[in-house]
Short mmCIF file of C-alpha atoms and ligand atoms in Angstrom, two decimals:
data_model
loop_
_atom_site.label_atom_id
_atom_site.label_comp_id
_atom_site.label_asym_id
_atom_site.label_seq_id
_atom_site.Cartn_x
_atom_site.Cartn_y
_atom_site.Cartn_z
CA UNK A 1 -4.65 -10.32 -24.24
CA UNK A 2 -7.06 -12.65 -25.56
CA UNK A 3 -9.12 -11.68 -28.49
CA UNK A 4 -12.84 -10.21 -28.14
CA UNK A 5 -16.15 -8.67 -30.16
CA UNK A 6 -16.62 -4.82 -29.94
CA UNK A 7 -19.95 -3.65 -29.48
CA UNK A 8 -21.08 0.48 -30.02
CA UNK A 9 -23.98 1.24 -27.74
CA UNK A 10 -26.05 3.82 -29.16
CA UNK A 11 -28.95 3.81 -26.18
CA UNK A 12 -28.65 3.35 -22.39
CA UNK A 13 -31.09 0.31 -23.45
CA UNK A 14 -28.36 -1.07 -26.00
CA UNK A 15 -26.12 -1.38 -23.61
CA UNK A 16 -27.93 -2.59 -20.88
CA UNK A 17 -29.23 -5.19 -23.16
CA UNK A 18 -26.03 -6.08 -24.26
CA UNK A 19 -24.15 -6.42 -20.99
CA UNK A 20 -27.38 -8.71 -19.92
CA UNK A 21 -27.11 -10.50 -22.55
CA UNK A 22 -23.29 -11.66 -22.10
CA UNK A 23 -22.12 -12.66 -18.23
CA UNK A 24 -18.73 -12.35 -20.01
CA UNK A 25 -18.95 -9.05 -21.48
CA UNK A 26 -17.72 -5.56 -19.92
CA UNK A 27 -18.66 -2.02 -20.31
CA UNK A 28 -15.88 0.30 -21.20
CA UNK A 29 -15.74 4.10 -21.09
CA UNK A 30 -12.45 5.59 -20.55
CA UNK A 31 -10.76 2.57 -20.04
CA UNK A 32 -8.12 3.43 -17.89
CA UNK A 33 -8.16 0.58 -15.78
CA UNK A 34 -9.53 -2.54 -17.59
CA UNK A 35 -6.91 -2.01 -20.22
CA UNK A 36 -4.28 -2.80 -18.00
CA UNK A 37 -6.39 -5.55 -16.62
CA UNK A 38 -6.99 -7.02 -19.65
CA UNK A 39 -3.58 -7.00 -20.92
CA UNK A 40 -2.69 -8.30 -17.67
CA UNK A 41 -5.04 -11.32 -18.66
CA UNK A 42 -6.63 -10.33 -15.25
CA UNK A 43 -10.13 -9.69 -17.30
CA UNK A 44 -10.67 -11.44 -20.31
CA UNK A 45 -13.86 -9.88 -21.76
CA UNK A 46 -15.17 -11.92 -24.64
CA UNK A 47 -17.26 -8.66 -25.36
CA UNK A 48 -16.75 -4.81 -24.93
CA UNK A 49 -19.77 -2.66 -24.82
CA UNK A 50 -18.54 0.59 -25.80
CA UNK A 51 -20.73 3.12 -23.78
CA UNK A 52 -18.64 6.37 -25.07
CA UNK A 53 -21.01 7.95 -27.32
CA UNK A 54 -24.21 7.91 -24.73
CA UNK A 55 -25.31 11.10 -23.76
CA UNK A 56 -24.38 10.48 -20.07
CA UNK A 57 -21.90 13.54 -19.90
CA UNK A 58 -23.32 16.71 -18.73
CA UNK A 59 -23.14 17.82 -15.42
CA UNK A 60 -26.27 19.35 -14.28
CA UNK A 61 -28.85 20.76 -11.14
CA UNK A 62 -30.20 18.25 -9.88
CA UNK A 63 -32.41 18.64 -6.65
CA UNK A 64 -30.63 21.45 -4.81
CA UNK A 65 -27.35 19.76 -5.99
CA UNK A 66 -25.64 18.32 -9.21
CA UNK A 67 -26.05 15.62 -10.78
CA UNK A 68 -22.71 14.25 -12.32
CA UNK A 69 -23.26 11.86 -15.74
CA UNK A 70 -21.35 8.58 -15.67
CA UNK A 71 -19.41 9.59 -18.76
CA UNK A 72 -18.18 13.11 -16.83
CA UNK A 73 -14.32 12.95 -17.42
CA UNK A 74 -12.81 13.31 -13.99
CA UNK A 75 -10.50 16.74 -15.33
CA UNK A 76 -13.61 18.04 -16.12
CA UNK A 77 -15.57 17.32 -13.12
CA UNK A 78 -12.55 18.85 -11.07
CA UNK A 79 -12.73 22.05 -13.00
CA UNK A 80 -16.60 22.31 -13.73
CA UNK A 81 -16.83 26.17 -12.19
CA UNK A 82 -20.33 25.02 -9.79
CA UNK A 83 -17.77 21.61 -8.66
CA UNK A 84 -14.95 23.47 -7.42
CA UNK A 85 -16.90 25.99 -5.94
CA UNK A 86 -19.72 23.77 -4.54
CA UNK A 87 -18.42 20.11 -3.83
CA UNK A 88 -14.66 21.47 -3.45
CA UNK A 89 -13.84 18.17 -1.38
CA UNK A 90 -14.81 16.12 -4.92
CA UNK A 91 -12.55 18.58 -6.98
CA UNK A 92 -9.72 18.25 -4.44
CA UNK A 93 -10.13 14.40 -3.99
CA UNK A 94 -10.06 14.20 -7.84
CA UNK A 95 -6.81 15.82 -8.41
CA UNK A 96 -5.20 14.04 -5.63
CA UNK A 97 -5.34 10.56 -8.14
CA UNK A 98 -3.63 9.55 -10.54
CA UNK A 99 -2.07 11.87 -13.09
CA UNK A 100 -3.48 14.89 -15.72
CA UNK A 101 -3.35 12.58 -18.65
CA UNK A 102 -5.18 9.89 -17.16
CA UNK A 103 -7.97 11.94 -15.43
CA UNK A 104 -8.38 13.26 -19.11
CA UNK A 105 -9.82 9.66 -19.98
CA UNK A 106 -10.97 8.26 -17.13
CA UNK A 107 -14.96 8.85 -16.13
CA UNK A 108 -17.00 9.25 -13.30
CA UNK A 109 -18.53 5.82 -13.17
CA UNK A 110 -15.38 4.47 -14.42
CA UNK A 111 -13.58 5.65 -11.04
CA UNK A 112 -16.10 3.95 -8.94
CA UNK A 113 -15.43 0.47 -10.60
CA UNK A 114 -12.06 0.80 -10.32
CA UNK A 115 -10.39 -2.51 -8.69
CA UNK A 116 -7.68 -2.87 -6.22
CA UNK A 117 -4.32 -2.71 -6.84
CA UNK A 118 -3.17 -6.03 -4.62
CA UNK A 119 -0.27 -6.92 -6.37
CA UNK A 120 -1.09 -10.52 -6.45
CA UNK A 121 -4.53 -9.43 -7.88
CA UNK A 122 -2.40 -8.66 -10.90
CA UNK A 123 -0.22 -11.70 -11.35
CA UNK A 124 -1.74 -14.45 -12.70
CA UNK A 125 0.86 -16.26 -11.57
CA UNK A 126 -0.04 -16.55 -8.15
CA UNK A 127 -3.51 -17.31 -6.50
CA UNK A 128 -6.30 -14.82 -5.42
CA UNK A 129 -9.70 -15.33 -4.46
CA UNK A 130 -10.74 -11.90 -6.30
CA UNK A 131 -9.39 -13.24 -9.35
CA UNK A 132 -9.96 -16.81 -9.00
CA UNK A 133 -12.38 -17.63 -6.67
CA UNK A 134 -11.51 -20.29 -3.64
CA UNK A 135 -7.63 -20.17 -4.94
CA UNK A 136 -7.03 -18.37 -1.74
CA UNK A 137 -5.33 -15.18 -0.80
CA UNK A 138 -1.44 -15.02 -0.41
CA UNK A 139 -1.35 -11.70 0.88
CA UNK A 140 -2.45 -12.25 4.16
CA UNK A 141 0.54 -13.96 4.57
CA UNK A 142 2.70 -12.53 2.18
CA UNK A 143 3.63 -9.06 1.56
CA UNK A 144 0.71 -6.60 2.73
CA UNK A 145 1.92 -3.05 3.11
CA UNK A 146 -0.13 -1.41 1.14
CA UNK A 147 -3.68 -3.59 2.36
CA UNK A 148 -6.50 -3.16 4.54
CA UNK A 149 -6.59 -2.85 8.35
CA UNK A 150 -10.42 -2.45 8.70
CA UNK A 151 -12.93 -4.50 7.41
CA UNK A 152 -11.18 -7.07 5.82
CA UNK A 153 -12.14 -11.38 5.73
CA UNK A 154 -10.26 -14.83 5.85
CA UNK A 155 -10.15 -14.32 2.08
CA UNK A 156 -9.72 -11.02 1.60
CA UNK A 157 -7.78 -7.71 2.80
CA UNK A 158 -7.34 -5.96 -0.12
CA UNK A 159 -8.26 -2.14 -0.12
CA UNK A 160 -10.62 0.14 -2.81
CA UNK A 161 -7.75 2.08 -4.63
CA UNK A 162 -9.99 5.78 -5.10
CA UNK A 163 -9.86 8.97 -4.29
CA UNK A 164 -13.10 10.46 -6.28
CA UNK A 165 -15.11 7.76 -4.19
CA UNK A 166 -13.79 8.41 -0.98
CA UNK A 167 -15.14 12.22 -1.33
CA UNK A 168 -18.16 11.16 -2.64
CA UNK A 169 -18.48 8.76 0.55
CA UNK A 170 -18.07 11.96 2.64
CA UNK A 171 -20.55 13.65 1.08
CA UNK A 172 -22.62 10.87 0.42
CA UNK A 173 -23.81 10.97 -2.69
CA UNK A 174 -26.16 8.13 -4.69
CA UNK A 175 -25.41 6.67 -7.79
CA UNK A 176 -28.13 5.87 -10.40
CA UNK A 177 -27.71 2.51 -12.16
CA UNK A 178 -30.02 1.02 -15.26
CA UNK A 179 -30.57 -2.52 -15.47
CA UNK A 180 -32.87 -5.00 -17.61
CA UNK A 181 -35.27 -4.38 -13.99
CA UNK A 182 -35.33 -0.44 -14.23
CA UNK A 183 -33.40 2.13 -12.89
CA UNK A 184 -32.50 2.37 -9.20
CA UNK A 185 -30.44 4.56 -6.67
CA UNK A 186 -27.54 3.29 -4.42
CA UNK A 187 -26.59 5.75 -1.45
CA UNK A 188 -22.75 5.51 -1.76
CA UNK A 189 -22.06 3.66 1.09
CA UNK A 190 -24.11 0.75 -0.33
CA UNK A 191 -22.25 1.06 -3.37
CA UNK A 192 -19.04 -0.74 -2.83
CA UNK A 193 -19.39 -4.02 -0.69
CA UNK A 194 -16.37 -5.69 2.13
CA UNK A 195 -14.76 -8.55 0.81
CA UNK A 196 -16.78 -11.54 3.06
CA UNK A 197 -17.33 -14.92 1.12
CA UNK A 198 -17.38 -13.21 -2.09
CA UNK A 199 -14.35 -10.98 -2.60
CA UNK A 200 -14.67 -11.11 -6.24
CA UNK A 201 -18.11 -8.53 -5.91
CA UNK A 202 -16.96 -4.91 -5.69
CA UNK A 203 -20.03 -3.83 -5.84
CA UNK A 204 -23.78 -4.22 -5.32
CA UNK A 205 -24.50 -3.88 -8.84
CA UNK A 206 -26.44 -6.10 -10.16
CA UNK A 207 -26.14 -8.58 -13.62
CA UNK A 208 -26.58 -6.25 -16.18
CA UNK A 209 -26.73 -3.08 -14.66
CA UNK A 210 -24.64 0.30 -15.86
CA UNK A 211 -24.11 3.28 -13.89
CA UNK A 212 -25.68 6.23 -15.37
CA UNK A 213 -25.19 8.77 -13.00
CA UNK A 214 -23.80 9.99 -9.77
CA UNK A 215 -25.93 13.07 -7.69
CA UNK A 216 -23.97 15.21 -5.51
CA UNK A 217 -26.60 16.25 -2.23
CA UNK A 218 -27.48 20.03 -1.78
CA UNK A 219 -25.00 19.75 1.36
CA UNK A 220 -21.86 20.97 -0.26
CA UNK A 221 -19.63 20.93 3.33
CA UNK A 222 -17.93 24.30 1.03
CA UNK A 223 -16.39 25.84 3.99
CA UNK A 224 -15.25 23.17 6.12
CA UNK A 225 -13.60 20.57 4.24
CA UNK A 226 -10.80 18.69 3.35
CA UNK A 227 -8.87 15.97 1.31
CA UNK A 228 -5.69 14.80 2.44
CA UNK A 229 -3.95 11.84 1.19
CA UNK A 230 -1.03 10.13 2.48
CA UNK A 231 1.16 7.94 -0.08
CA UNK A 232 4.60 7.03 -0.97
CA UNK A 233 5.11 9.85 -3.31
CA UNK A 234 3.79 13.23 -3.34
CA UNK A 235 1.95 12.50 -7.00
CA UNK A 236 0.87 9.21 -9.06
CA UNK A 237 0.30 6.64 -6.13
CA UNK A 238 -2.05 5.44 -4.55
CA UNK A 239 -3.10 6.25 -1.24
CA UNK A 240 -1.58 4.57 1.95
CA UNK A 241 -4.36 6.53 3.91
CA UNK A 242 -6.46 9.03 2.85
CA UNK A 243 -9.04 11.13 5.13
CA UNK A 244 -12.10 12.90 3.61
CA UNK A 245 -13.24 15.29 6.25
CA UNK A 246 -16.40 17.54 5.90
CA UNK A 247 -17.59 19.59 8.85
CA UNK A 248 -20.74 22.22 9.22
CA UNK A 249 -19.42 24.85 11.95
CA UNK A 250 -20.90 26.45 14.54
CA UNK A 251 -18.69 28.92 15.83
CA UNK A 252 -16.15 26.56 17.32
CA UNK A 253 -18.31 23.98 17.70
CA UNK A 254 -19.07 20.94 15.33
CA UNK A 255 -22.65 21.09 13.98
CA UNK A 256 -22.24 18.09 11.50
CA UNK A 257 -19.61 15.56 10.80
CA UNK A 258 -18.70 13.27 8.28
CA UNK A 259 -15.71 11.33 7.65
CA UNK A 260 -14.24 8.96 5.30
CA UNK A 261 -11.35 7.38 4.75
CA UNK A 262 -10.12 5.68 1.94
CA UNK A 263 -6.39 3.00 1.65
CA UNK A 264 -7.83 1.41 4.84
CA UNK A 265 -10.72 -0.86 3.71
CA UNK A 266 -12.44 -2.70 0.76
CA UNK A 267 -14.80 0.58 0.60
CA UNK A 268 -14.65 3.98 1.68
CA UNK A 269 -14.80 3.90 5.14
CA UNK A 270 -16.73 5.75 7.34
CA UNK A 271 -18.05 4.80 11.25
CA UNK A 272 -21.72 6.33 12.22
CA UNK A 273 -19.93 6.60 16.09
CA UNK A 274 -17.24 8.40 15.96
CA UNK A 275 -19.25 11.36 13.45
CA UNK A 276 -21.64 11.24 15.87
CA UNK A 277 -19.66 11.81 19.13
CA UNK A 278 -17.83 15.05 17.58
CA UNK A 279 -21.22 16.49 16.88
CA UNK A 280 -21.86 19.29 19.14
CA UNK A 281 -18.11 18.92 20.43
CA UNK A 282 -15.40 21.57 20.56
CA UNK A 283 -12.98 21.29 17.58
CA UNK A 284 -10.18 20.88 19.52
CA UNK A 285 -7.51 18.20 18.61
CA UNK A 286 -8.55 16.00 21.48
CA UNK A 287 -12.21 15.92 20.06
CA UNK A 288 -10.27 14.46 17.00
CA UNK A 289 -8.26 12.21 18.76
CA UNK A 290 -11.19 10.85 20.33
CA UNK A 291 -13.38 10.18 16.98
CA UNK A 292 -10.23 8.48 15.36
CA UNK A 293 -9.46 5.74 18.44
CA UNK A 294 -13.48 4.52 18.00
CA UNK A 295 -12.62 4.43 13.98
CA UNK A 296 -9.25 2.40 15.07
CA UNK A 297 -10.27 0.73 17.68
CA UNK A 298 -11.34 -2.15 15.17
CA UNK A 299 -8.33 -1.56 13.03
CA UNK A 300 -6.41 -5.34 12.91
CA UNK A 301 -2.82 -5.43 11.26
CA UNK A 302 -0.77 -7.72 9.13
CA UNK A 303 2.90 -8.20 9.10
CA UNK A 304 3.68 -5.05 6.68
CA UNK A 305 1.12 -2.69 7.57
CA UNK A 306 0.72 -1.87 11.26
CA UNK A 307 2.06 1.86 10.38
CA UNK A 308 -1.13 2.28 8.42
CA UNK A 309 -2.85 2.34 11.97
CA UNK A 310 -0.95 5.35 13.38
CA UNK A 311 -0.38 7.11 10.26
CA UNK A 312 -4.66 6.94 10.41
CA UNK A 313 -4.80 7.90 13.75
CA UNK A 314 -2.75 10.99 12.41
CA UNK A 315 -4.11 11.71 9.38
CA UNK A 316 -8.01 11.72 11.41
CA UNK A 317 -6.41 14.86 13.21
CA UNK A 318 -4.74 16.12 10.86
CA UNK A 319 -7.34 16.53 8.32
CA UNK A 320 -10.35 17.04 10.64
CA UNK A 321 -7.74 19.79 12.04
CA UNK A 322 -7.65 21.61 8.52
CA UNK A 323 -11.35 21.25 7.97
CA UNK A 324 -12.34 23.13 10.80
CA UNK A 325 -10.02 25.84 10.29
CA UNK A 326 -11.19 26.43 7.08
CA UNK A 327 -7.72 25.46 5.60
CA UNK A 328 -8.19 22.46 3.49
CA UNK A 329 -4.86 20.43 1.99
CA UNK A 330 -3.75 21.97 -1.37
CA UNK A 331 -3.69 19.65 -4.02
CA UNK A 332 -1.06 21.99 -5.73
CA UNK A 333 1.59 22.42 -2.72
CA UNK A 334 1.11 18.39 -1.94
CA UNK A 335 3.39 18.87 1.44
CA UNK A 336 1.84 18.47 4.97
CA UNK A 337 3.13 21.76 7.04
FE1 LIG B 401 -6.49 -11.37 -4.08
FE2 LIG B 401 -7.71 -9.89 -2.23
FE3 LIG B 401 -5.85 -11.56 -1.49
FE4 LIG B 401 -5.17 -9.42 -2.93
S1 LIG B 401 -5.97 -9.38 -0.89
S2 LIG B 401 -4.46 -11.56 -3.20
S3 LIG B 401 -6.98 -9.17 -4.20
S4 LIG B 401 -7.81 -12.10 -2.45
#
């Protein structure tokens, strides 16, 4: 780990100023995941920003919904009384990652800047164009189980590792960000960016700019919902697939559909044709079938991964299944019946 200056921010300003101030500088909140990358020399901050005593950590209405501050702990966003009973496809997603002690620590805006797990994004032994720009990417041609099959580029296939973003994707919420311009709102799927030319951007933020909040929508999809994640092991893994469905019913009939899944892409993914052809459609697995061959239909394997594509197609049905019927996946009982 190399050595580096500690900052306290004591205003949203501070730290805005600071992180503008230093393109070699990094914010850190729970730091949960750029401790590991920084004693994995992966980021080598000459400057932390510590944002932890900002008042950025109440969870409160916000325009017919909630409005979630960057500095939330994810345990306590999963168990906030109006979360679990509003937004319970967050609260499930949430406990679906990671483990008790590190959702203690780790925030809300923390979760969304998480970074892959690629191994080779983690050995800086080997080359990676997220790491290293133009050093190229060995794992399109090296081992690629747990990478993208949507969305990916010539330099590029890894996937976003959360689950918290994938509901939030679903439900698509907009995250408020502060920068030396002002403040300004991202809709979640403008948020996180595909890999292209430039796989070492995440993100759309800007130079400079923090997130201060995230706000939930008044549509809570309360009823109809569900998070179901498919991984190696039943807890503390990432996900090889993960579907976040949210319907509004009518009857048997789908009123209003979104979908997102997360382990497939750079992003949450989500396709604007396939919610809209199962509006106003019969939930019936067929319906489901139909929405997940236009999401797969694009879907382009690499040597390891071509059972992420069917193991989608599966999951699609299987959680749009348990959404409609009211029955979402328990987060407790991990096991698929
Ligand atoms: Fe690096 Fe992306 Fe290639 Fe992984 S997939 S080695 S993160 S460039």
């Amino acid at each position: 780990m190399n050595r580096f200056a500690y900052t306290r921010a004591g205003t949203v300003a501070e730290a805005v100023q600071a992180l503008a101030a230093d393109p070699a500088a990094r914010i850190i909140a729970g730091g949960t995941n750029l401790v590991d990358l920084m004693k994995y020399n992966v980021e080598r901050p000459d400057r932390l920003i510590d944002i932890t005593r900002l008042p950025l950590d109440g969870i409160e209405e916000h325009e017919g919904g909630l409005r979630l501050g960057a500095l939330v702990p994810n345990s306590r966003a999963a168990y906030d009384e109006r979360v679990s009973a509003r937004y319970p496809l967050l609260a499930s997603a949430i406990l679906a990652g990671a483990s008790p002690q590190l959702r203690n620590a780790a925030t809300t805006g923390g979760n969304l800047l998480q970074r892959t797990r690629c191994y080779y994004f983690y050995d800086e032994g080997t080359p990676c164009n997220k790491r290293v720009p133009g050093s190229g990417c060995p794992a399109i041609t090296g081992v690629n189980r747990i990478h993208a099959i949507l969305g990916a580029s010539e330099r590029c296939i890894a996937t976003h590792p959360s689950d918290l973003c994938v509901a939030l994707a679903a439900l698509e919420a907009v995250v408020q960000v502060e920068g030396p311009d002002g403040a300004r709102a991202i809709p979640m799927a403008e948020f996180h960016r595909l890999p292209g030319d430039e796989p070492q951007r995440d993100t759309t933020l800007r130079h400079g700019e923090i997130i201060t909040a995230v706000d939930l929508p008044a549509e809570d999809f309360s009823r109809h919902y569900t998070y179901l994640k498919l991984r190696d092991r039943l807890s503390y893994a990432f996900a090889l697939v993960s579907v976040a469905a949210a319907l509004e019913m009518d009857g048997d009939t789908i009123r209003t559909a979104r979908l997102a899944l997360g382990g497939v892409a750079h992003k949450p993914w989500r396709n604007a044709e396939a919610e809209a052809r199962l509006q106003g459609r019969p939930a019936t697995p067929e319906t489901f079938r139909e929405a997940a061959d236009v999401i797969l239909a694009e879907a382009r394997p690499y040597a390891h991964n071509a059972f992420k594509i069917e193991l989608a197609r599966r999951a699609i049905v299987r959680g749009l299944s348990q959404a409609a019927a009211g029955t979402p996946q328990s987060q407790t009982d991990k096991r698929i019946q």
